PDB file of C-alpha atoms in Angstrom:
ATOM      1  CA  UNK A  67     188.677 129.873 187.926  1.00 42.00           C
ATOM      2  CA  UNK A  68     185.928 132.060 186.476  1.00 46.00           C
ATOM      3  CA  UNK A  69     186.924 134.094 183.413  1.00 50.00           C
ATOM      4  CA  UNK A  70     186.503 137.839 183.652  1.00 52.00           C
ATOM      5  CA  UNK A  71     183.188 138.818 182.129  1.00 55.00           C
ATOM      6  CA  UNK A  72     181.909 135.224 181.956  1.00 51.00           C
ATOM      7  CA  UNK A  73     178.194 134.771 182.510  1.00 53.00           C
ATOM      8  CA  UNK A  74     177.152 133.289 185.848  1.00 48.00           C
ATOM      9  CA  UNK A  75     174.839 130.346 185.270  1.00 46.00           C
ATOM     10  CA  UNK A  76     171.972 130.377 187.743  1.00 54.00           C
ATOM     11  CA  UNK A  77     171.127 126.878 188.908  1.00 54.00           C
ATOM     12  CA  UNK A  78     167.351 126.362 189.115  1.00 55.00           C
ATOM     13  CA  UNK A  79     165.962 124.799 192.286  1.00 65.00           C
ATOM     14  CA  UNK A  80     163.340 122.114 191.671  1.00 80.00           C
ATOM     15  CA  UNK A  81     162.000 122.186 195.192  1.00 81.00           C
ATOM     16  CA  UNK A  82     159.630 119.215 194.752  1.00 84.00           C
ATOM     17  CA  UNK A  83     162.430 116.911 193.583  1.00 84.00           C
ATOM     18  CA  UNK A  84     164.712 118.180 196.342  1.00 84.00           C
ATOM     19  CA  UNK A  85     162.142 117.514 199.061  1.00 86.00           C
ATOM     20  CA  UNK A  86     161.478 113.996 197.746  1.00 85.00           C
ATOM     21  CA  UNK A  87     165.205 113.209 197.633  1.00 85.00           C
ATOM     22  CA  UNK A  88     165.806 114.091 201.304  1.00 85.00           C
ATOM     23  CA  UNK A  89     162.430 113.018 202.721  1.00 84.00           C
ATOM     24  CA  UNK A  90     163.687 109.895 204.498  1.00 85.00           C
ATOM     25  CA  UNK A  91     166.686 111.719 206.003  1.00 86.00           C
ATOM     26  CA  UNK A  92     164.656 114.459 207.705  1.00 88.00           C
ATOM     27  CA  UNK A  93     163.853 114.771 211.370  1.00 88.00           C
ATOM     28  CA  UNK A  94     160.267 113.971 212.354  1.00 90.00           C
ATOM     29  CA  UNK A  95     159.267 117.641 212.589  1.00 89.00           C
ATOM     30  CA  UNK A  96     160.916 118.444 209.247  1.00 89.00           C
ATOM     31  CA  UNK A  97     159.255 115.432 207.618  1.00 89.00           C
ATOM     32  CA  UNK A  98     155.857 116.726 208.714  1.00 90.00           C
ATOM     33  CA  UNK A  99     156.585 119.995 206.914  1.00 90.00           C
ATOM     34  CA  UNK A 100     157.727 118.110 203.817  1.00 88.00           C
ATOM     35  CA  UNK A 101     154.602 115.952 203.736  1.00 88.00           C
ATOM     36  CA  UNK A 102     152.353 118.990 204.115  1.00 87.00           C
ATOM     37  CA  UNK A 103     154.101 120.710 201.205  1.00 85.00           C
ATOM     38  CA  UNK A 104     153.890 117.688 198.912  1.00 84.00           C
ATOM     39  CA  UNK A 105     150.178 117.272 199.664  1.00 82.00           C
ATOM     40  CA  UNK A 106     149.268 120.953 199.227  1.00 82.00           C
ATOM     41  CA  UNK A 107     151.858 123.009 197.345  1.00 78.00           C
ATOM     42  CA  UNK A 108     149.435 125.871 196.769  1.00 79.00           C
ATOM     43  CA  UNK A 109     148.729 126.306 200.477  1.00 84.00           C
ATOM     44  CA  UNK A 110     152.409 126.091 201.417  1.00 83.00           C
ATOM     45  CA  UNK A 111     153.316 128.716 198.827  1.00 81.00           C
ATOM     46  CA  UNK A 112     150.757 131.316 199.915  1.00 83.00           C
ATOM     47  CA  UNK A 113     150.456 130.627 203.673  1.00 86.00           C
ATOM     48  CA  UNK A 114     152.428 132.441 206.348  1.00 88.00           C
ATOM     49  CA  UNK A 115     155.095 130.608 208.332  1.00 87.00           C
ATOM     50  CA  UNK A 116     152.718 130.621 211.307  1.00 89.00           C
ATOM     51  CA  UNK A 117     149.924 128.991 209.265  1.00 90.00           C
ATOM     52  CA  UNK A 118     152.275 126.333 207.888  1.00 89.00           C
ATOM     53  CA  UNK A 119     153.600 125.545 211.364  1.00 90.00           C
ATOM     54  CA  UNK A 120     150.086 125.296 212.774  1.00 90.00           C
ATOM     55  CA  UNK A 121     148.799 122.959 210.079  1.00 90.00           C
ATOM     56  CA  UNK A 122     151.929 120.761 210.180  1.00 89.00           C
ATOM     57  CA  UNK A 123     151.915 120.662 213.984  1.00 92.00           C
ATOM     58  CA  UNK A 124     155.498 121.900 214.341  1.00 91.00           C
ATOM     59  CA  UNK A 125     157.313 125.000 215.535  1.00 91.00           C
ATOM     60  CA  UNK A 126     158.243 127.901 213.258  1.00 89.00           C
ATOM     61  CA  UNK A 127     161.890 127.088 213.986  1.00 90.00           C
ATOM     62  CA  UNK A 128     161.348 123.655 212.429  1.00 90.00           C
ATOM     63  CA  UNK A 129     160.206 125.296 209.220  1.00 89.00           C
ATOM     64  CA  UNK A 130     163.305 127.505 209.151  1.00 90.00           C
ATOM     65  CA  UNK A 131     165.517 124.445 209.625  1.00 90.00           C
ATOM     66  CA  UNK A 132     163.589 122.601 206.935  1.00 90.00           C
ATOM     67  CA  UNK A 133     164.121 125.472 204.462  1.00 89.00           C
ATOM     68  CA  UNK A 134     167.891 125.259 204.894  1.00 89.00           C
ATOM     69  CA  UNK A 135     167.779 121.458 204.784  1.00 88.00           C
ATOM     70  CA  UNK A 136     166.353 121.546 201.251  1.00 88.00           C
ATOM     71  CA  UNK A 137     168.858 124.106 199.969  1.00 87.00           C
ATOM     72  CA  UNK A 138     167.085 127.414 200.579  1.00 88.00           C
ATOM     73  CA  UNK A 139     168.669 130.385 202.351  1.00 87.00           C
ATOM     74  CA  UNK A 140     165.540 131.058 204.369  1.00 88.00           C
ATOM     75  CA  UNK A 141     161.769 130.553 204.484  1.00 87.00           C
ATOM     76  CA  UNK A 142     161.237 133.379 201.968  1.00 87.00           C
ATOM     77  CA  UNK A 143     163.325 131.567 199.341  1.00 87.00           C
ATOM     78  CA  UNK A 144     161.530 128.303 200.160  1.00 87.00           C
ATOM     79  CA  UNK A 145     158.128 129.897 199.582  1.00 84.00           C
ATOM     80  CA  UNK A 146     159.322 131.441 196.313  1.00 84.00           C
ATOM     81  CA  UNK A 147     160.455 128.011 195.109  1.00 84.00           C
ATOM     82  CA  UNK A 148     157.112 126.518 196.119  1.00 82.00           C
ATOM     83  CA  UNK A 149     155.204 129.140 194.152  1.00 78.00           C
ATOM     84  CA  UNK A 150     157.355 128.452 191.069  1.00 77.00           C
ATOM     85  CA  UNK A 151     156.742 124.707 191.364  1.00 74.00           C
ATOM     86  CA  UNK A 152     152.996 125.127 191.724  1.00 69.00           C
ATOM     87  CA  UNK A 153     152.881 127.525 188.770  1.00 60.00           C
ATOM     88  CA  UNK A 154     153.635 124.709 186.304  1.00 62.00           C
ATOM     89  CA  UNK A 155     150.279 123.158 187.206  1.00 53.00           C
ATOM     90  CA  UNK A 156     149.025 120.691 189.770  1.00 57.00           C
ATOM     91  CA  UNK A 157     148.660 118.034 187.075  1.00 54.00           C
ATOM     92  CA  UNK A 158     152.438 117.452 187.298  1.00 56.00           C
ATOM     93  CA  UNK A 159     152.298 116.672 191.014  1.00 58.00           C
ATOM     94  CA  UNK A 160     152.076 113.071 192.206  1.00 54.00           C
ATOM     95  CA  UNK A 161     148.513 111.910 192.748  1.00 48.00           C
ATOM     96  CA  UNK A 162     146.967 113.832 189.850  1.00 47.00           C
ATOM     97  CA  UNK A 163     144.862 111.734 187.468  1.00 50.00           C
ATOM     98  CA  UNK A 164     144.296 112.393 183.797  1.00 53.00           C
ATOM     99  CA  UNK A 165     140.593 113.320 183.605  1.00 53.00           C
ATOM    100  CA  UNK A 166     140.128 111.402 180.352  1.00 56.00           C
ATOM    101  CA  UNK A 167     139.392 107.684 180.381  1.00 52.00           C
ATOM    102  CA  UNK A 168     139.309 107.371 176.579  1.00 67.00           C
ATOM    103  CA  UNK A 169     141.574 104.957 174.726  1.00 80.00           C
ATOM    104  CA  UNK A 170     145.117 106.070 173.902  1.00 81.00           C
ATOM    105  CA  UNK A 171     144.315 106.230 170.188  1.00 83.00           C
ATOM    106  CA  UNK A 172     141.155 108.206 170.878  1.00 81.00           C
ATOM    107  CA  UNK A 173     142.997 110.764 173.005  1.00 79.00           C
ATOM    108  CA  UNK A 174     145.730 111.230 170.406  1.00 82.00           C
ATOM    109  CA  UNK A 175     143.295 111.560 167.499  1.00 84.00           C
ATOM    110  CA  UNK A 176     141.115 114.006 169.416  1.00 82.00           C
ATOM    111  CA  UNK A 177     144.113 116.189 170.251  1.00 84.00           C
ATOM    112  CA  UNK A 178     145.279 116.288 166.629  1.00 87.00           C
ATOM    113  CA  UNK A 179     141.836 117.152 165.271  1.00 88.00           C
ATOM    114  CA  UNK A 180     141.334 119.932 167.821  1.00 86.00           C
ATOM    115  CA  UNK A 181     144.790 121.413 167.203  1.00 88.00           C
ATOM    116  CA  UNK A 182     144.350 121.483 163.419  1.00 89.00           C
ATOM    117  CA  UNK A 183     140.881 123.031 163.744  1.00 89.00           C
ATOM    118  CA  UNK A 184     142.188 125.767 166.032  1.00 90.00           C
ATOM    119  CA  UNK A 185     145.153 126.614 163.810  1.00 91.00           C
ATOM    120  CA  UNK A 186     142.924 126.751 160.742  1.00 90.00           C
ATOM    121  CA  UNK A 187     140.915 129.498 162.444  1.00 89.00           C
ATOM    122  CA  UNK A 188     144.029 131.281 163.718  1.00 89.00           C
ATOM    123  CA  UNK A 189     146.147 131.336 160.587  1.00 89.00           C
ATOM    124  CA  UNK A 190     145.696 134.128 158.068  1.00 91.00           C
ATOM    125  CA  UNK A 191     145.558 132.765 154.486  1.00 92.00           C
ATOM    126  CA  UNK A 192     146.976 136.024 153.096  1.00 95.00           C
ATOM    127  CA  UNK A 193     149.989 135.773 155.402  1.00 96.00           C
ATOM    128  CA  UNK A 194     150.621 132.201 154.277  1.00 97.00           C
ATOM    129  CA  UNK A 195     150.667 133.467 150.673  1.00 97.00           C
ATOM    130  CA  UNK A 196     152.998 136.324 151.633  1.00 98.00           C
ATOM    131  CA  UNK A 197     155.433 133.944 153.323  1.00 98.00           C
ATOM    132  CA  UNK A 198     155.400 131.640 150.303  1.00 98.00           C
ATOM    133  CA  UNK A 199     156.023 134.630 148.017  1.00 98.00           C
ATOM    134  CA  UNK A 200     159.030 135.795 150.040  1.00 98.00           C
ATOM    135  CA  UNK A 201     160.503 132.281 150.054  1.00 98.00           C
ATOM    136  CA  UNK A 202     159.886 132.004 146.307  1.00 98.00           C
ATOM    137  CA  UNK A 203     162.035 135.072 145.681  1.00 97.00           C
ATOM    138  CA  UNK A 204     164.800 134.539 148.236  1.00 98.00           C
ATOM    139  CA  UNK A 205     168.353 133.456 147.501  1.00 97.00           C
ATOM    140  CA  UNK A 206     168.534 131.112 150.467  1.00 98.00           C
ATOM    141  CA  UNK A 207     166.162 129.900 153.163  1.00 99.00           C
ATOM    142  CA  UNK A 208     167.508 128.815 156.546  1.00 99.00           C
ATOM    143  CA  UNK A 209     165.255 127.285 159.162  1.00 98.00           C
ATOM    144  CA  UNK A 210     165.836 127.294 162.920  1.00 98.00           C
ATOM    145  CA  UNK A 211     164.036 125.132 165.470  1.00 96.00           C
ATOM    146  CA  UNK A 212     164.623 123.482 168.804  1.00 93.00           C
ATOM    147  CA  UNK A 213     163.062 121.474 171.584  1.00 88.00           C
ATOM    148  CA  UNK A 214     160.348 118.979 170.665  1.00 86.00           C
ATOM    149  CA  UNK A 215     157.688 120.331 168.316  1.00 90.00           C
ATOM    150  CA  UNK A 216     159.965 123.035 166.921  1.00 93.00           C
ATOM    151  CA  UNK A 217     162.597 120.476 165.944  1.00 95.00           C
ATOM    152  CA  UNK A 218     160.100 118.204 164.183  1.00 95.00           C
ATOM    153  CA  UNK A 219     158.292 120.972 162.297  1.00 96.00           C
ATOM    154  CA  UNK A 220     161.444 122.869 161.302  1.00 96.00           C
ATOM    155  CA  UNK A 221     162.925 119.666 159.866  1.00 96.00           C
ATOM    156  CA  UNK A 222     159.710 119.187 157.917  1.00 96.00           C
ATOM    157  CA  UNK A 223     160.193 122.593 156.261  1.00 98.00           C
ATOM    158  CA  UNK A 224     163.370 121.262 154.655  1.00 97.00           C
ATOM    159  CA  UNK A 225     161.692 117.982 153.658  1.00 95.00           C
ATOM    160  CA  UNK A 226     158.755 119.819 152.062  1.00 95.00           C
ATOM    161  CA  UNK A 227     160.619 122.594 150.263  1.00 97.00           C
ATOM    162  CA  UNK A 228     163.786 121.062 148.815  1.00 96.00           C
ATOM    163  CA  UNK A 229     161.605 119.092 146.385  1.00 95.00           C
ATOM    164  CA  UNK A 230     160.208 122.399 145.119  1.00 96.00           C
ATOM    165  CA  UNK A 231     163.680 123.617 144.206  1.00 96.00           C
ATOM    166  CA  UNK A 232     164.209 125.865 147.229  1.00 97.00           C
ATOM    167  CA  UNK A 233     167.752 126.234 148.567  1.00 97.00           C
ATOM    168  CA  UNK A 234     166.823 125.341 152.143  1.00 98.00           C
ATOM    169  CA  UNK A 235     168.760 124.106 155.187  1.00 98.00           C
ATOM    170  CA  UNK A 236     167.574 123.466 158.718  1.00 98.00           C
ATOM    171  CA  UNK A 237     169.716 123.959 161.833  1.00 98.00           C
ATOM    172  CA  UNK A 238     168.924 122.820 165.368  1.00 97.00           C
ATOM    173  CA  UNK A 239     172.253 123.401 167.094  1.00 97.00           C
ATOM    174  CA  UNK A 240     172.071 126.959 168.452  1.00 97.00           C
ATOM    175  CA  UNK A 241     175.773 127.668 167.926  1.00 98.00           C
ATOM    176  CA  UNK A 242     175.476 126.656 164.274  1.00 98.00           C
ATOM    177  CA  UNK A 243     172.369 128.821 164.014  1.00 98.00           C
ATOM    178  CA  UNK A 244     174.356 131.820 165.204  1.00 98.00           C
ATOM    179  CA  UNK A 245     177.158 131.099 162.757  1.00 98.00           C
ATOM    180  CA  UNK A 246     174.785 130.665 159.824  1.00 98.00           C
ATOM    181  CA  UNK A 247     172.808 133.779 160.793  1.00 98.00           C
ATOM    182  CA  UNK A 248     176.042 135.740 160.531  1.00 98.00           C
ATOM    183  CA  UNK A 249     176.400 134.781 156.844  1.00 98.00           C
ATOM    184  CA  UNK A 250     172.953 135.958 155.709  1.00 98.00           C
ATOM    185  CA  UNK A 251     172.029 139.129 153.844  1.00 98.00           C
ATOM    186  CA  UNK A 252     169.002 141.009 152.506  1.00 98.00           C
ATOM    187  CA  UNK A 253     168.394 138.343 149.849  1.00 98.00           C
ATOM    188  CA  UNK A 254     167.896 135.608 152.447  1.00 98.00           C
ATOM    189  CA  UNK A 255     165.046 134.459 154.670  1.00 99.00           C
ATOM    190  CA  UNK A 256     165.299 132.910 158.121  1.00 99.00           C
ATOM    191  CA  UNK A 257     162.235 130.931 159.170  1.00 99.00           C
ATOM    192  CA  UNK A 258     161.904 130.029 162.841  1.00 98.00           C
ATOM    193  CA  UNK A 259     159.474 127.417 164.107  1.00 98.00           C
ATOM    194  CA  UNK A 260     158.815 127.585 167.838  1.00 96.00           C
ATOM    195  CA  UNK A 261     155.814 126.516 169.892  1.00 94.00           C
ATOM    196  CA  UNK A 262     156.461 129.168 172.554  1.00 94.00           C
ATOM    197  CA  UNK A 263     158.567 131.785 170.763  1.00 96.00           C
ATOM    198  CA  UNK A 264     160.504 132.216 173.998  1.00 96.00           C
ATOM    199  CA  UNK A 265     163.732 130.218 173.544  1.00 96.00           C
ATOM    200  CA  UNK A 266     166.409 132.867 174.334  1.00 96.00           C
ATOM    201  CA  UNK A 267     169.208 131.411 172.181  1.00 97.00           C
ATOM    202  CA  UNK A 268     167.025 131.023 169.098  1.00 97.00           C
ATOM    203  CA  UNK A 269     165.542 134.498 169.505  1.00 97.00           C
ATOM    204  CA  UNK A 270     169.034 135.987 169.810  1.00 98.00           C
ATOM    205  CA  UNK A 271     170.088 134.173 166.640  1.00 98.00           C
ATOM    206  CA  UNK A 272     167.050 135.604 164.866  1.00 97.00           C
ATOM    207  CA  UNK A 273     168.217 139.108 165.735  1.00 97.00           C
ATOM    208  CA  UNK A 274     171.694 138.314 164.412  1.00 98.00           C
ATOM    209  CA  UNK A 275     170.127 137.359 161.070  1.00 98.00           C
ATOM    210  CA  UNK A 276     167.999 140.533 161.023  1.00 97.00           C
ATOM    211  CA  UNK A 277     171.071 142.616 161.765  1.00 97.00           C
ATOM    212  CA  UNK A 278     172.502 141.576 158.389  1.00 98.00           C
ATOM    213  CA  UNK A 279     169.294 142.267 156.506  1.00 98.00           C
ATOM    214  CA  UNK A 280     167.638 138.827 156.359  1.00 98.00           C
ATOM    215  CA  UNK A 281     163.852 138.700 156.458  1.00 98.00           C
ATOM    216  CA  UNK A 282     162.632 137.075 159.660  1.00 98.00           C
ATOM    217  CA  UNK A 283     159.568 134.837 159.398  1.00 98.00           C
ATOM    218  CA  UNK A 284     158.187 132.892 162.355  1.00 98.00           C
ATOM    219  CA  UNK A 285     155.598 130.227 163.030  1.00 97.00           C
ATOM    220  CA  UNK A 286     154.825 130.744 166.697  1.00 96.00           C
ATOM    221  CA  UNK A 287     152.502 132.280 169.266  1.00 94.00           C
ATOM    222  CA  UNK A 288     151.323 135.742 168.332  1.00 94.00           C
ATOM    223  CA  UNK A 289     152.012 137.145 171.797  1.00 95.00           C
ATOM    224  CA  UNK A 290     155.594 135.854 172.003  1.00 96.00           C
ATOM    225  CA  UNK A 291     158.902 137.728 172.003  1.00 96.00           C
ATOM    226  CA  UNK A 292     159.818 136.073 168.704  1.00 97.00           C
ATOM    227  CA  UNK A 293     156.587 137.214 167.045  1.00 97.00           C
ATOM    228  CA  UNK A 294     157.256 140.826 168.043  1.00 97.00           C
ATOM    229  CA  UNK A 295     160.640 140.765 166.267  1.00 97.00           C
ATOM    230  CA  UNK A 296     159.366 139.019 163.122  1.00 98.00           C
ATOM    231  CA  UNK A 297     158.785 140.694 159.774  1.00 98.00           C
ATOM    232  CA  UNK A 298     156.057 138.137 159.086  1.00 97.00           C
ATOM    233  CA  UNK A 299     154.457 135.871 161.653  1.00 97.00           C
ATOM    234  CA  UNK A 300     152.040 132.967 161.367  1.00 96.00           C
ATOM    235  CA  UNK A 301     150.102 132.474 164.572  1.00 94.00           C
ATOM    236  CA  UNK A 302     150.016 129.048 166.200  1.00 94.00           C
ATOM    237  CA  UNK A 303     148.689 129.141 169.744  1.00 91.00           C
ATOM    238  CA  UNK A 304     147.406 125.799 171.015  1.00 87.00           C
ATOM    239  CA  UNK A 305     146.484 125.293 174.665  1.00 82.00           C
ATOM    240  CA  UNK A 306     147.763 121.895 175.700  1.00 75.00           C
ATOM    241  CA  UNK A 307     145.346 119.453 177.421  1.00 68.00           C
ATOM    242  CA  UNK A 308     145.433 118.710 181.132  1.00 66.00           C
ATOM    243  CA  UNK A 309     146.646 115.141 180.628  1.00 67.00           C
ATOM    244  CA  UNK A 310     150.423 115.282 181.111  1.00 68.00           C
ATOM    245  CA  UNK A 311     151.107 111.997 179.328  1.00 73.00           C
ATOM    246  CA  UNK A 312     149.398 112.963 176.093  1.00 74.00           C
ATOM    247  CA  UNK A 313     151.662 113.876 173.171  1.00 77.00           C
ATOM    248  CA  UNK A 314     151.958 117.593 172.466  1.00 83.00           C
ATOM    249  CA  UNK A 315     149.223 118.242 169.910  1.00 85.00           C
ATOM    250  CA  UNK A 316     150.581 121.668 168.962  1.00 90.00           C
ATOM    251  CA  UNK A 317     153.262 120.066 166.798  1.00 90.00           C
ATOM    252  CA  UNK A 318     150.515 118.922 164.411  1.00 93.00           C
ATOM    253  CA  UNK A 319     149.343 122.512 164.161  1.00 94.00           C
ATOM    254  CA  UNK A 320     152.893 123.576 163.281  1.00 96.00           C
ATOM    255  CA  UNK A 321     153.080 120.868 160.614  1.00 96.00           C
ATOM    256  CA  UNK A 322     149.752 121.992 159.146  1.00 96.00           C
ATOM    257  CA  UNK A 323     151.095 125.524 158.700  1.00 97.00           C
ATOM    258  CA  UNK A 324     154.295 124.192 157.121  1.00 97.00           C
ATOM    259  CA  UNK A 325     152.212 122.153 154.672  1.00 96.00           C
ATOM    260  CA  UNK A 326     150.123 125.205 153.820  1.00 97.00           C
ATOM    261  CA  UNK A 327     153.264 127.203 153.010  1.00 98.00           C
ATOM    262  CA  UNK A 328     154.599 124.347 150.877  1.00 97.00           C
ATOM    263  CA  UNK A 329     151.349 124.031 148.929  1.00 97.00           C
ATOM    264  CA  UNK A 330     151.164 127.767 148.280  1.00 97.00           C
ATOM    265  CA  UNK A 331     154.790 127.806 147.160  1.00 98.00           C
ATOM    266  CA  UNK A 332     154.303 124.820 144.843  1.00 96.00           C
ATOM    267  CA  UNK A 333     151.444 126.647 143.138  1.00 96.00           C
ATOM    268  CA  UNK A 334     153.720 129.640 142.561  1.00 96.00           C
ATOM    269  CA  UNK A 335     156.405 127.580 140.814  1.00 95.00           C
ATOM    270  CA  UNK A 336     154.299 124.910 139.146  1.00 94.00           C
ATOM    271  CA  UNK A 337     156.597 123.909 136.304  1.00 94.00           C
ATOM    272  CA  UNK A 338     159.737 123.588 138.410  1.00 94.00           C
ATOM    273  CA  UNK A 339     157.915 121.822 141.236  1.00 93.00           C
ATOM    274  CA  UNK A 340     156.159 119.331 138.971  1.00 92.00           C
ATOM    275  CA  UNK A 341     159.378 118.313 137.217  1.00 94.00           C
ATOM    276  CA  UNK A 342     161.397 117.913 140.423  1.00 93.00           C
ATOM    277  CA  UNK A 343     158.673 115.892 142.125  1.00 88.00           C
ATOM    278  CA  UNK A 344     158.356 113.716 139.000  1.00 89.00           C
ATOM    279  CA  UNK A 345     162.087 112.971 139.124  1.00 90.00           C
ATOM    280  CA  UNK A 346     161.944 112.074 142.822  1.00 87.00           C
ATOM    281  CA  UNK A 347     158.941 109.788 142.319  1.00 85.00           C
ATOM    282  CA  UNK A 348     160.524 108.114 139.292  1.00 86.00           C
ATOM    283  CA  UNK A 349     163.776 107.328 141.088  1.00 87.00           C
ATOM    284  CA  UNK A 350     162.080 106.178 144.275  1.00 83.00           C
ATOM    285  CA  UNK A 351     159.723 103.862 142.417  1.00 82.00           C
ATOM    286  CA  UNK A 352     162.637 102.515 140.398  1.00 78.00           C
ATOM    287  CA  UNK A 353     164.397 101.715 143.671  1.00 77.00           C
ATOM    288  CA  UNK A 354     161.587 100.372 145.865  1.00 76.00           C
ATOM    289  CA  UNK A 355     158.998  99.183 143.341  1.00 72.00           C
ATOM    290  CA  UNK A 356     156.318 101.100 141.498  1.00 68.00           C
ATOM    291  CA  UNK A 357     152.945 102.115 142.900  1.00 68.00           C
ATOM    292  CA  UNK A 358     151.415 105.359 141.743  1.00 67.00           C
ATOM    293  CA  UNK A 359     149.847 105.896 145.173  1.00 67.00           C
ATOM    294  CA  UNK A 360     153.101 105.583 147.097  1.00 75.00           C
ATOM    295  CA  UNK A 361     154.094 108.923 148.665  1.00 72.00           C
ATOM    296  CA  UNK A 362     156.900 111.102 147.339  1.00 76.00           C
ATOM    297  CA  UNK A 363     159.144 109.981 150.169  1.00 69.00           C
ATOM    298  CA  UNK A 364     158.150 107.260 152.602  1.00 61.00           C
TER     299      UNK A 364
END
């Protein structure tokens, strides 16, 4: 039974996966339509039902039956699903080849170097200093992130800043984020790391924090919904390469910005930072063996 006022969850239709799953169970005429769609999604999405029928060599009635066979109410809904599938990019459709024939290590290194170069040009040095200054003065810093790159980079904020004496915690569970956001006040800062700036739950949690007076800082795309709500925003906008199997290089850009904030903050609290880092290095070297060039961590 559905509770009164409960949100209705809309189930997305991945039309490509649906067609592939029923392909061998279709009638001959329906299979012709399916094969045409899988070969040329763009055409199927923009063509009229008459044009699709003509190219596939079937009747228009066959296309209507096919639409219902793959879970659509009618041909209009089928075409809408096709357009949505094509919008993610043809490189995700079977048969696409990565244009690069470089080695795996070469592709990865090239992506990292390009991402860091782009973010260096994008990021305002004065804003980095302003963010570090706000963190330096705050009572508590909470960090929200999610997904892939956002999770990695937000965790790195905690790793970088606790050693500088900052009261910092990172949260990836969105329910916990909402709970923590509810405890903040005007002396606190919430820092959100998001590649897209368009994760609804995280953006809602940011507004909860702002409601109670917390300063909202984001590392994200400058044209995103999250950026528009932020008190301070550091722009990271990296266009991902065509190769779908390459790691997401934008996460290195996020990490570069995090490191820049940490370095600026360390220079603002030199005495405290130096002593805390010395203690960490001393106790790590005592535990694992001494080498002055070992990192402060691992």
